[in-house]
XYZ file of C-alpha atoms in Angstrom:
343
model
C 0.000 0.000 0.000
C 1.300 3.444 -0.898
C 2.127 6.056 1.769
C -0.609 8.328 0.343
C -3.116 5.516 0.792
C -2.037 5.043 4.426
C -2.395 8.767 5.096
C -5.803 8.749 3.515
C -6.858 5.747 5.592
C -5.702 7.459 8.817
C -7.642 10.593 7.940
C -10.733 8.528 7.163
C -10.503 6.730 10.533
C -10.157 10.070 12.320
C -13.253 11.397 10.548
C -15.191 8.239 11.409
C -14.179 8.392 15.068
C -15.156 12.067 15.271
C -18.397 11.450 13.456
C -19.308 8.600 15.787
C -18.896 10.885 18.792
C -16.043 8.840 20.307
C -14.048 11.138 22.609
C -10.264 10.991 22.583
C -8.954 11.487 26.132
C -6.719 14.510 26.675
C -4.616 14.787 29.823
C -4.483 18.031 31.753
C -1.803 18.779 34.362
C -3.284 20.483 37.398
C -1.830 21.626 40.718
C -3.228 22.599 44.082
C -2.889 26.363 44.638
C -4.382 27.072 48.092
C -1.575 27.179 50.712
C -4.186 26.897 53.432
C -5.343 23.467 52.262
C -8.963 22.427 51.803
C -11.196 19.785 50.230
C -10.519 17.961 46.971
C -13.907 18.939 45.514
C -13.277 22.708 45.737
C -12.661 23.795 42.151
C -11.247 27.210 43.111
C -8.322 25.549 44.894
C -7.047 23.940 41.656
C -4.886 25.643 39.050
C -7.370 25.168 36.189
C -10.470 25.887 38.267
C -11.788 22.368 37.665
C -11.885 19.471 40.128
C -9.526 16.752 38.776
C -11.528 13.584 38.148
C -11.171 11.573 34.953
C -14.217 11.449 32.741
C -15.923 12.853 29.633
C -12.790 12.342 27.556
C -10.601 14.228 30.039
C -7.819 12.809 32.239
C -5.677 14.532 34.860
C -2.129 14.481 36.139
C -2.267 15.944 39.649
C 0.441 17.560 41.779
C 0.231 18.763 45.363
C 3.234 21.128 45.237
C 5.265 22.642 48.032
C 3.693 26.010 48.784
C 5.878 27.097 51.667
C 4.061 26.150 54.857
C 2.525 22.751 55.497
C -1.016 22.154 54.179
C -3.455 19.294 53.767
C -6.054 18.252 51.224
C -9.021 16.195 52.438
C -10.846 13.682 50.289
C -14.579 14.334 50.199
C -15.172 12.302 47.019
C -13.690 9.278 45.226
C -11.648 10.691 42.338
C -9.765 8.903 39.562
C -6.683 10.493 37.990
C -3.846 9.392 35.717
C -1.045 10.330 38.113
C -0.549 11.828 41.551
C 2.560 13.525 42.956
C 2.896 14.827 46.506
C 5.830 17.118 47.175
C 7.228 17.971 50.617
C 5.057 19.707 53.251
C 1.850 18.335 51.747
C -0.760 15.922 53.034
C -3.589 13.955 51.446
C -6.130 12.709 53.992
C -9.023 10.292 53.710
C -11.088 9.718 56.853
C -14.184 8.183 55.300
C -14.912 5.340 52.893
C -13.550 7.132 49.833
C -11.582 5.322 47.117
C -8.740 7.167 45.407
C -7.568 5.720 42.085
C -4.481 6.775 40.128
C -2.276 5.398 37.375
C 0.945 6.137 39.284
C 1.957 7.608 42.622
C 5.026 9.571 43.742
C 4.769 10.462 47.411
C 7.177 12.916 48.983
C 4.663 14.213 51.496
C 2.156 12.478 53.775
C -0.749 10.224 52.811
C -3.076 9.259 55.653
C -6.077 7.049 54.813
C -7.671 5.819 58.041
C -10.578 4.046 56.320
C -10.152 4.927 52.662
C -8.818 2.753 49.839
C -5.900 3.650 47.584
C -5.744 1.973 44.157
C -2.665 2.483 41.976
C -2.763 1.010 38.485
C 0.982 1.247 38.051
C 4.125 1.919 40.146
C 4.518 3.653 43.511
C 7.585 5.520 44.772
C 7.442 6.519 48.417
C 10.016 8.841 49.978
C 7.552 10.442 52.371
C 5.109 8.929 54.864
C 2.185 6.685 54.044
C -0.483 5.347 56.406
C -3.143 3.341 54.638
C -6.074 1.091 55.452
C -6.387 -0.712 52.105
C -3.944 -0.446 49.203
C -3.883 -2.156 45.798
C -0.903 -1.649 43.470
C -0.563 -3.385 40.108
C 3.095 -2.368 39.721
C 6.095 -2.252 42.045
C 5.937 -0.433 45.367
C 9.337 1.186 46.000
C 9.891 2.442 49.518
C 12.876 4.668 48.857
C 13.782 6.317 52.136
C 10.161 6.640 53.193
C 7.886 5.457 56.000
C 5.058 3.038 55.163
C 2.565 1.692 57.695
C -0.148 -0.491 56.199
C -2.854 -1.716 58.574
C -5.240 -3.267 56.086
C -4.885 -5.598 53.105
C -1.942 -4.551 50.932
C -1.442 -5.942 47.435
C 1.386 -5.185 44.991
C 3.260 -7.000 42.247
C 6.599 -6.446 44.015
C 7.800 -4.606 47.117
C 11.283 -3.083 47.210
C 12.781 -1.173 50.129
C 15.975 0.851 49.759
C 17.600 3.695 51.679
C 18.706 3.751 55.314
C 15.787 6.018 56.248
C 13.186 3.539 55.036
C 10.753 1.855 57.408
C 7.861 -0.521 56.766
C 5.306 -1.906 59.197
C 2.607 -4.342 58.068
C -0.271 -4.863 60.506
C -2.581 -6.913 58.293
C -2.107 -8.981 55.136
C 0.530 -8.278 52.493
C 0.140 -9.920 49.084
C 3.203 -9.701 46.815
C 5.221 -11.939 44.559
C 8.273 -10.947 46.565
C 9.424 -8.360 49.096
C 13.085 -7.373 48.822
C 14.607 -5.298 51.629
C 18.039 -3.772 51.089
C 18.050 -1.315 54.001
C 15.995 -0.071 56.919
C 13.594 -1.840 59.322
C 10.883 -4.113 57.927
C 8.351 -5.185 60.568
C 5.570 -7.741 60.315
C 3.322 -7.423 63.344
C 2.132 -10.442 65.324
C -0.846 -12.009 63.590
C -0.018 -10.466 60.214
C 0.499 -12.498 57.041
C 2.863 -12.005 54.115
C 1.841 -13.998 51.054
C 5.027 -14.100 48.983
C 8.779 -14.483 49.376
C 10.768 -12.248 51.734
C 14.433 -11.512 50.957
C 16.304 -9.594 53.644
C 19.370 -8.486 51.678
C 20.050 -5.852 54.339
C 18.159 -3.874 56.919
C 16.447 -5.334 59.968
C 13.507 -7.723 60.213
C 11.324 -7.643 63.309
C 7.870 -8.427 64.683
C 5.774 -6.070 66.807
C 3.017 -7.024 69.233
C 0.317 -4.354 68.925
C -2.191 -6.119 71.224
C -0.021 -7.279 74.129
C -0.225 -9.864 75.670
C -2.142 -11.544 72.813
C 0.638 -12.044 70.278
C -0.100 -14.766 67.693
C 2.665 -15.877 65.285
C 3.537 -14.007 62.107
C 2.914 -16.051 58.956
C 5.055 -16.014 55.801
C 3.507 -18.022 52.978
C 6.653 -18.270 50.897
C 10.425 -18.534 51.324
C 12.515 -16.523 53.779
C 16.089 -15.402 53.140
C 18.319 -13.551 55.588
C 21.716 -12.615 54.139
C 24.998 -11.781 55.867
C 24.256 -8.031 55.962
C 20.817 -8.296 57.558
C 19.576 -8.260 61.162
C 16.855 -10.534 62.554
C 15.392 -9.161 65.790
C 13.663 -11.566 68.197
C 11.830 -10.752 71.438
C 11.104 -13.335 74.175
C 9.043 -12.355 77.229
C 8.174 -14.313 80.359
C 4.402 -14.177 79.747
C 3.305 -17.421 78.013
C 2.735 -16.940 74.303
C 4.600 -13.637 74.040
C 7.377 -14.861 71.790
C 8.224 -13.482 68.365
C 7.597 -16.456 66.100
C 7.794 -16.554 62.321
C 5.926 -19.391 60.614
C 7.470 -19.957 57.159
C 5.539 -22.237 54.813
C 8.531 -22.599 52.478
C 12.303 -22.769 52.849
C 14.427 -20.645 55.186
C 17.954 -19.557 54.273
C 19.603 -18.019 57.316
C 22.585 -15.722 57.747
C 23.562 -12.385 59.235
C 22.917 -11.326 62.830
C 20.276 -12.635 65.230
C 19.368 -10.214 68.026
C 17.766 -12.067 70.975
C 16.117 -9.901 73.631
C 14.683 -11.534 76.759
C 12.024 -9.531 78.567
C 12.100 -11.303 81.945
C 13.551 -14.096 84.044
C 13.762 -17.500 82.347
C 15.011 -20.789 83.723
C 17.763 -22.977 82.400
C 16.448 -25.652 80.082
C 13.570 -23.552 78.743
C 13.175 -23.737 74.976
C 11.414 -21.325 72.625
C 10.370 -21.937 69.000
C 11.222 -18.722 67.173
C 10.843 -19.983 63.601
C 9.290 -22.925 61.791
C 9.893 -23.817 58.145
C 9.669 -26.536 55.512
C 13.461 -26.848 55.344
C 16.462 -24.773 56.430
C 19.983 -24.020 55.225
C 22.679 -21.804 56.709
C 23.095 -20.309 60.181
C 23.258 -16.883 61.754
C 26.889 -15.812 61.852
C 26.434 -13.574 64.902
C 24.052 -13.916 67.865
C 23.614 -10.974 70.251
C 21.808 -11.778 73.518
C 20.417 -9.389 76.127
C 18.167 -9.772 79.170
C 19.405 -13.115 80.521
C 20.506 -13.583 84.112
C 24.053 -13.977 85.398
C 25.627 -17.298 84.387
C 23.046 -17.897 81.639
C 23.587 -18.253 77.920
C 21.320 -18.912 74.925
C 22.063 -21.588 72.346
C 20.399 -22.242 68.984
C 19.032 -25.588 67.865
C 18.677 -25.662 64.070
C 16.161 -28.468 63.693
C 14.850 -29.907 60.408
C 11.569 -27.953 60.665
C 12.112 -25.450 63.511
C 14.680 -23.109 65.018
C 14.693 -23.188 68.826
C 16.371 -20.988 71.407
C 17.493 -22.949 74.467
C 18.504 -21.222 77.717
C 21.418 -22.858 79.542
C 22.494 -22.246 83.150
C 26.268 -22.113 83.564
C 27.866 -23.518 86.734
C 27.876 -20.969 89.562
C 31.312 -20.483 91.191
C 31.667 -21.897 94.713
C 31.553 -19.314 97.571
C 35.180 -20.106 98.451
C 36.228 -19.406 94.878
C 34.350 -16.122 94.939
C 36.086 -15.066 98.184
C 39.495 -16.028 96.796
C 38.800 -14.146 93.586
C 37.683 -11.087 95.522
C 40.762 -11.167 97.795
C 43.027 -11.479 94.771
C 41.392 -8.498 93.050
C 41.757 -6.358 96.213
C 45.421 -7.312 96.562
C 46.100 -6.453 92.923
C 44.348 -3.109 93.290
C 46.342 -2.299 96.464
C 49.626 -3.220 94.791
C 48.869 -1.019 91.796
C 47.962 1.882 94.109
C 51.266 1.627 96.042
C 53.240 1.481 92.824
C 51.527 4.587 91.526
C 52.172 6.375 94.868
C 55.897 5.499 94.742
C 56.170 6.859 91.214
């Protein structure tokens, strides 16, 4: 077919589309302009004087820009936009049952949805703070130096955490193909579930108990990997059932540092299951222990399906040995004092 024929065909299709009344979406970039904040549905607070909400052949790319002092925008509707960017000193708040939908999200401010739902049909980059009840992401969620606390169902294709300032806390269910943590704390609260693989390439993994003393295990339906540069933090308290326990349905590959913190007096011979798994390879290269009594140590038992912490009582020195040791130390101190006085 000749080029002229192709051009003619394209023109004909354009005429047909226009004649049929089919609207071709045009994207408009809009920004918030009221430094005092306000409600999303107030048209006068937007740069084009129109409330951004896709429809009637019109789509919107939205920015909440830095306007000097801190301000907030409250959701009082359920808008859909093509993209959303929050710059520093900005806040987007949803207190009701609103649903916010966007094609992509870049958050450098604060997003606080106590009951609202956030749907992102694309990627998310978070360098600010995000508190969300329900979040659905079709792309990758990148926590790049930001704070993310998700207390409802969270779904994303992939979760990546980078930057020493990053922090993630999951209080409900997290559905991902994989979560990869290179830096910063990554906490799965007691009773929460991560459906997917968790790779701790760095940073620190921990479990919080938000409803003490009821602290059910944390569930990982996938494989768990802890590399040499990562930290695994484990809390053990004297109240029955208050033990950080990770239940891994798949394989566990262990390495790095294990931080064991005992929250009360335990007896020698007591054993605590801190992790269960289908199979296990590797061991923690460093184990830091705090909270045990004098002459107590903690040992690790890497079993075929569980990792146990066992408390061992060391032999207590005889009273005569203690007296002799004390007398020797006093004599040494006296001798050193005389020598210093003579000099």
